[in-house]
Short mmCIF file of N, CA and C in Angstrom, two decimals:
data_model
loop_
_atom_site.label_atom_id
_atom_site.label_comp_id
_atom_site.label_asym_id
_atom_site.label_seq_id
_atom_site.Cartn_x
_atom_site.Cartn_y
_atom_site.Cartn_z
N MET S 312 -105.25 18.31 -67.49
CA MET S 312 -104.22 18.69 -68.33
C MET S 312 -104.52 18.68 -69.84
N GLY S 313 -104.23 19.74 -70.50
CA GLY S 313 -104.32 19.69 -72.00
C GLY S 313 -103.34 18.90 -72.71
N ILE S 314 -103.57 19.02 -74.10
CA ILE S 314 -102.51 18.27 -74.96
C ILE S 314 -101.33 19.18 -75.01
N PHE S 315 -101.41 20.34 -74.93
CA PHE S 315 -100.04 21.12 -74.93
C PHE S 315 -99.31 21.01 -73.71
N ASP S 316 -99.94 21.02 -72.63
CA ASP S 316 -99.31 20.78 -71.21
C ASP S 316 -98.60 19.53 -71.35
N PHE S 317 -99.44 18.32 -71.84
CA PHE S 317 -98.76 17.08 -71.83
C PHE S 317 -97.57 17.22 -72.65
N ILE S 318 -97.64 17.48 -74.06
CA ILE S 318 -96.46 17.59 -74.86
C ILE S 318 -95.26 18.34 -74.24
N PHE S 319 -95.55 19.53 -73.81
CA PHE S 319 -94.50 20.45 -73.33
C PHE S 319 -93.91 19.89 -71.95
N GLY S 320 -94.83 19.14 -71.09
CA GLY S 320 -94.36 18.66 -70.00
C GLY S 320 -93.37 17.39 -70.35
N ILE S 321 -93.70 16.68 -71.38
CA ILE S 321 -92.67 15.54 -71.85
C ILE S 321 -91.29 16.16 -72.22
N LYS S 322 -91.32 17.24 -72.97
CA LYS S 322 -90.18 17.92 -73.41
C LYS S 322 -89.39 18.52 -72.32
N LYS S 323 -90.02 18.97 -71.29
CA LYS S 323 -89.41 19.48 -70.04
C LYS S 323 -88.64 18.26 -69.34
N ARG S 324 -89.39 17.25 -69.15
CA ARG S 324 -88.68 16.13 -68.61
C ARG S 324 -87.51 15.57 -69.50
N GLN S 325 -87.71 15.55 -70.68
CA GLN S 325 -86.50 15.17 -71.54
C GLN S 325 -85.37 15.93 -71.37
N ILE S 326 -85.57 17.20 -71.45
CA ILE S 326 -84.43 18.26 -71.04
C ILE S 326 -83.86 18.14 -69.83
N HIS S 327 -84.53 17.92 -68.77
CA HIS S 327 -84.09 17.76 -67.49
C HIS S 327 -83.32 16.36 -67.26
N GLU S 328 -83.68 15.27 -68.10
CA GLU S 328 -83.11 14.13 -68.14
C GLU S 328 -81.66 14.28 -68.71
N LEU S 329 -81.70 14.89 -69.86
CA LEU S 329 -80.29 15.15 -70.58
C LEU S 329 -79.35 16.14 -69.72
N LEU S 330 -79.94 16.99 -69.04
CA LEU S 330 -79.14 17.88 -68.14
C LEU S 330 -78.52 16.96 -67.20
N GLU S 331 -79.18 16.00 -66.55
CA GLU S 331 -78.76 15.15 -65.35
C GLU S 331 -77.65 14.23 -66.00
N LYS S 332 -77.63 14.06 -67.39
CA LYS S 332 -76.52 13.32 -67.99
C LYS S 332 -75.41 14.27 -68.51
N ASP S 333 -75.31 15.45 -67.90
CA ASP S 333 -74.43 16.38 -68.16
C ASP S 333 -74.41 17.01 -69.71
N ALA S 334 -75.63 17.22 -70.06
CA ALA S 334 -75.80 17.62 -71.61
C ALA S 334 -75.24 19.06 -71.71
N ILE S 335 -74.79 19.45 -72.92
CA ILE S 335 -74.38 20.65 -73.34
C ILE S 335 -75.65 21.42 -74.13
N ILE S 336 -75.83 22.79 -73.53
CA ILE S 336 -76.77 23.48 -74.29
C ILE S 336 -76.08 24.19 -75.46
N LEU S 337 -76.42 24.12 -76.54
CA LEU S 337 -75.82 24.54 -77.84
C LEU S 337 -76.65 25.61 -78.42
N ASP S 338 -76.42 26.77 -78.49
CA ASP S 338 -77.12 28.04 -79.02
C ASP S 338 -76.53 28.11 -80.27
N VAL S 339 -77.40 27.98 -81.54
CA VAL S 339 -77.03 27.95 -82.79
C VAL S 339 -77.30 29.45 -83.42
N ARG S 340 -77.78 30.42 -82.71
CA ARG S 340 -78.06 31.76 -83.25
C ARG S 340 -76.83 32.43 -83.76
N THR S 341 -76.96 33.52 -84.40
CA THR S 341 -75.92 34.31 -84.97
C THR S 341 -75.17 35.09 -83.72
N GLN S 342 -74.04 35.55 -84.08
CA GLN S 342 -73.20 36.17 -82.96
C GLN S 342 -74.06 37.36 -82.36
N ARG S 343 -74.66 38.15 -83.35
CA ARG S 343 -75.29 39.36 -82.66
C ARG S 343 -76.49 38.89 -81.83
N GLU S 344 -77.23 37.92 -82.28
CA GLU S 344 -78.21 37.32 -81.46
C GLU S 344 -77.73 36.91 -79.96
N TRP S 345 -76.69 36.10 -80.04
CA TRP S 345 -76.08 35.74 -78.83
C TRP S 345 -75.61 37.03 -77.83
N ASP S 346 -74.93 37.86 -78.52
CA ASP S 346 -74.38 38.98 -77.74
C ASP S 346 -75.53 39.93 -77.19
N ASN S 347 -76.90 39.76 -77.73
CA ASN S 347 -77.99 40.32 -76.95
C ASN S 347 -78.53 39.60 -75.69
N GLY S 348 -78.04 38.30 -75.50
CA GLY S 348 -78.47 37.62 -74.48
C GLY S 348 -78.42 36.03 -74.79
N HIS S 349 -78.11 35.23 -73.72
CA HIS S 349 -78.04 33.89 -74.07
C HIS S 349 -78.05 33.17 -72.64
N ILE S 350 -78.15 31.83 -72.53
CA ILE S 350 -78.24 30.95 -71.41
C ILE S 350 -76.77 30.90 -70.75
N LYS S 351 -76.76 31.17 -69.55
CA LYS S 351 -75.51 31.05 -68.86
C LYS S 351 -74.94 29.58 -69.03
N HIS S 352 -73.64 29.63 -69.38
CA HIS S 352 -72.93 28.30 -69.59
C HIS S 352 -73.18 27.61 -70.97
N ALA S 353 -74.21 28.12 -71.89
CA ALA S 353 -74.38 27.52 -73.10
C ALA S 353 -73.10 27.75 -73.91
N LYS S 354 -72.99 26.71 -74.96
CA LYS S 354 -71.90 26.74 -75.83
C LYS S 354 -72.58 27.48 -77.08
N HIS S 355 -71.78 28.34 -77.71
CA HIS S 355 -72.22 28.99 -79.02
C HIS S 355 -71.60 28.49 -80.37
N ILE S 356 -72.39 28.09 -81.05
CA ILE S 356 -71.85 27.69 -82.34
C ILE S 356 -72.82 28.13 -83.45
N PRO S 357 -72.79 29.13 -84.23
CA PRO S 357 -73.92 29.52 -85.13
C PRO S 357 -74.18 28.31 -86.10
N LEU S 358 -75.41 28.22 -86.34
CA LEU S 358 -75.82 27.21 -87.44
C LEU S 358 -74.89 26.90 -88.68
N ASP S 359 -74.64 28.19 -89.21
CA ASP S 359 -73.80 28.21 -90.34
C ASP S 359 -72.36 27.76 -90.27
N GLU S 360 -71.98 27.60 -89.01
CA GLU S 360 -70.71 27.03 -88.58
C GLU S 360 -70.55 25.55 -88.08
N LEU S 361 -71.77 25.01 -87.89
CA LEU S 361 -71.95 23.80 -87.27
C LEU S 361 -71.30 22.66 -88.02
N LYS S 362 -71.28 22.69 -89.32
CA LYS S 362 -70.75 21.57 -90.12
C LYS S 362 -69.29 21.58 -89.83
N ASP S 363 -68.69 22.75 -89.94
CA ASP S 363 -67.22 22.82 -89.80
C ASP S 363 -66.65 22.69 -88.27
N ARG S 364 -67.63 22.76 -87.36
CA ARG S 364 -67.10 22.61 -85.93
C ARG S 364 -67.79 21.49 -85.12
N VAL S 365 -68.57 20.51 -85.89
CA VAL S 365 -69.08 19.40 -85.23
C VAL S 365 -68.10 18.58 -84.42
N GLY S 366 -66.83 18.62 -84.92
CA GLY S 366 -65.87 17.85 -84.15
C GLY S 366 -65.66 18.18 -82.79
N GLU S 367 -65.88 19.65 -82.47
CA GLU S 367 -65.70 20.12 -81.18
C GLU S 367 -66.72 19.51 -80.18
N LEU S 368 -67.79 19.20 -80.72
CA LEU S 368 -69.10 18.60 -79.95
C LEU S 368 -68.65 17.00 -79.70
N LYS S 369 -68.18 16.35 -80.97
CA LYS S 369 -67.97 15.08 -80.68
C LYS S 369 -66.68 14.77 -79.51
N LYS S 370 -65.73 15.65 -79.61
CA LYS S 370 -64.73 15.55 -78.56
C LYS S 370 -65.24 15.51 -77.02
N LEU S 371 -66.26 16.32 -76.94
CA LEU S 371 -66.87 16.47 -75.69
C LEU S 371 -67.71 15.20 -75.21
N ASN S 372 -68.06 14.46 -76.09
CA ASN S 372 -68.78 13.09 -75.78
C ASN S 372 -69.91 13.36 -74.76
N LYS S 373 -70.77 14.41 -75.01
CA LYS S 373 -71.85 14.38 -74.21
C LYS S 373 -73.19 14.74 -75.04
N PRO S 374 -74.34 14.42 -74.55
CA PRO S 374 -75.57 14.84 -75.38
C PRO S 374 -75.73 16.42 -75.38
N VAL S 375 -76.43 16.67 -76.14
CA VAL S 375 -76.65 18.18 -76.59
C VAL S 375 -78.14 18.62 -76.79
N ILE S 376 -78.34 19.70 -76.28
CA ILE S 376 -79.78 20.33 -76.34
C ILE S 376 -79.58 21.61 -76.97
N THR S 377 -80.05 21.69 -78.32
CA THR S 377 -80.02 22.89 -79.08
C THR S 377 -80.95 23.92 -78.82
N CYS S 378 -80.52 25.21 -79.10
CA CYS S 378 -81.55 26.27 -78.97
C CYS S 378 -81.28 27.35 -79.97
N CYS S 379 -82.33 28.20 -80.30
CA CYS S 379 -82.04 29.22 -81.14
C CYS S 379 -83.10 30.37 -80.75
N ALA S 380 -83.65 31.06 -81.71
CA ALA S 380 -84.65 32.11 -81.39
C ALA S 380 -85.98 31.53 -81.21
N SER S 381 -86.44 30.80 -82.26
CA SER S 381 -87.82 30.04 -82.18
C SER S 381 -87.81 28.47 -82.09
N GLY S 382 -86.72 28.05 -82.41
CA GLY S 382 -86.84 26.43 -82.44
C GLY S 382 -86.50 25.90 -83.91
N ALA S 383 -86.68 26.78 -84.95
CA ALA S 383 -86.51 26.22 -86.31
C ALA S 383 -84.87 25.95 -86.67
N ARG S 384 -84.10 26.83 -86.35
CA ARG S 384 -82.66 26.39 -86.55
C ARG S 384 -82.20 25.40 -85.60
N SER S 385 -82.58 25.50 -84.30
CA SER S 385 -82.07 24.41 -83.48
C SER S 385 -82.64 23.08 -83.87
N ALA S 386 -83.88 23.00 -84.44
CA ALA S 386 -84.20 21.64 -84.96
C ALA S 386 -83.43 21.03 -86.08
N LYS S 387 -82.97 22.04 -86.95
CA LYS S 387 -82.00 21.51 -88.03
C LYS S 387 -80.63 21.21 -87.39
N ALA S 388 -80.22 21.89 -86.42
CA ALA S 388 -79.04 21.63 -85.76
C ALA S 388 -79.05 20.20 -85.04
N ALA S 389 -80.15 20.05 -84.37
CA ALA S 389 -80.30 18.87 -83.65
C ALA S 389 -80.34 17.54 -84.58
N GLU S 390 -81.00 17.65 -85.74
CA GLU S 390 -81.15 16.71 -86.60
C GLU S 390 -79.62 16.40 -87.16
N TYR S 391 -78.86 17.45 -87.63
CA TYR S 391 -77.59 17.20 -88.27
C TYR S 391 -76.68 16.60 -87.03
N LEU S 392 -76.81 16.93 -85.84
CA LEU S 392 -75.99 16.26 -84.83
C LEU S 392 -76.26 14.89 -84.73
N ASN S 393 -77.60 14.43 -84.69
CA ASN S 393 -78.06 12.94 -84.58
C ASN S 393 -77.54 12.26 -85.80
N LEU S 394 -77.42 12.90 -87.01
CA LEU S 394 -76.96 12.27 -88.05
C LEU S 394 -75.52 11.92 -88.04
N ASN S 395 -74.78 12.83 -87.14
CA ASN S 395 -73.22 12.64 -86.91
C ASN S 395 -72.99 11.88 -85.67
N ASN S 396 -73.97 11.05 -85.23
CA ASN S 396 -73.77 10.14 -83.93
C ASN S 396 -73.56 10.99 -82.62
N ILE S 397 -74.28 12.16 -82.60
CA ILE S 397 -74.27 12.81 -81.24
C ILE S 397 -75.70 12.94 -80.97
N ILE S 398 -75.89 12.46 -79.60
CA ILE S 398 -77.36 12.50 -78.94
C ILE S 398 -77.74 13.97 -78.88
N ALA S 399 -78.73 14.27 -79.55
CA ALA S 399 -79.19 15.78 -79.59
C ALA S 399 -80.48 15.90 -79.62
N THR S 400 -81.19 16.82 -78.93
CA THR S 400 -82.70 17.22 -78.87
C THR S 400 -82.82 18.65 -79.03
N ASN S 401 -83.98 19.04 -79.74
CA ASN S 401 -84.31 20.42 -79.95
C ASN S 401 -84.93 21.06 -78.72
N GLY S 402 -84.13 22.13 -78.10
CA GLY S 402 -84.67 22.69 -76.85
C GLY S 402 -85.52 23.71 -77.39
N GLY S 403 -85.80 24.17 -78.67
CA GLY S 403 -86.53 25.19 -78.87
C GLY S 403 -86.04 26.60 -78.92
N GLY S 404 -86.81 27.51 -78.50
CA GLY S 404 -86.39 28.94 -78.35
C GLY S 404 -85.58 29.09 -77.05
N TRP S 405 -84.42 29.78 -77.27
CA TRP S 405 -83.65 29.93 -76.01
C TRP S 405 -84.36 30.65 -74.79
N LEU S 406 -85.31 31.55 -74.97
CA LEU S 406 -85.94 32.09 -73.96
C LEU S 406 -86.71 30.95 -73.02
N SER S 407 -87.56 30.14 -73.77
CA SER S 407 -88.32 29.22 -73.17
C SER S 407 -87.37 28.06 -72.52
N LEU S 408 -86.30 27.65 -73.39
CA LEU S 408 -85.40 26.81 -72.83
C LEU S 408 -84.90 27.18 -71.44
N ARG S 409 -84.51 28.64 -71.52
CA ARG S 409 -83.93 29.08 -70.15
C ARG S 409 -84.85 28.93 -68.90
N ARG S 410 -86.21 29.10 -69.31
CA ARG S 410 -87.15 28.77 -68.02
C ARG S 410 -87.10 27.39 -67.73
N LYS S 411 -87.02 26.48 -68.73
CA LYS S 411 -87.16 25.17 -68.31
C LYS S 411 -85.94 24.64 -67.48
N VAL S 412 -84.80 25.19 -67.87
CA VAL S 412 -83.47 24.85 -67.18
C VAL S 412 -83.35 25.55 -65.80
N THR S 413 -83.90 26.53 -65.55
CA THR S 413 -83.83 27.21 -64.21
C THR S 413 -85.03 27.00 -63.42
N SER S 414 -85.97 26.20 -63.89
CA SER S 414 -87.11 25.78 -63.07
C SER S 414 -87.00 24.34 -62.48
#
């Protein structure tokens, strides 16, 4: 097993553990990106709206797995949510996260 397999294997286990705890998948891409495809049952809040809508996620009282196109915006979203007392992890790009969620 290579280092990347090890690292990504850990991330996949973390994601599955959070999903077992009824985590929400939060897609922070733009509306146009979302309209072109997304993970079934994911919640959509574009990153530029997250500050104004963080209360919606707090009310759900569930952990959050963030995703975007590449993982950069979702990393910012996860960091912001953690600073606001919401358990969140960066799921990375939505296409690779979709594979982790469905496998």
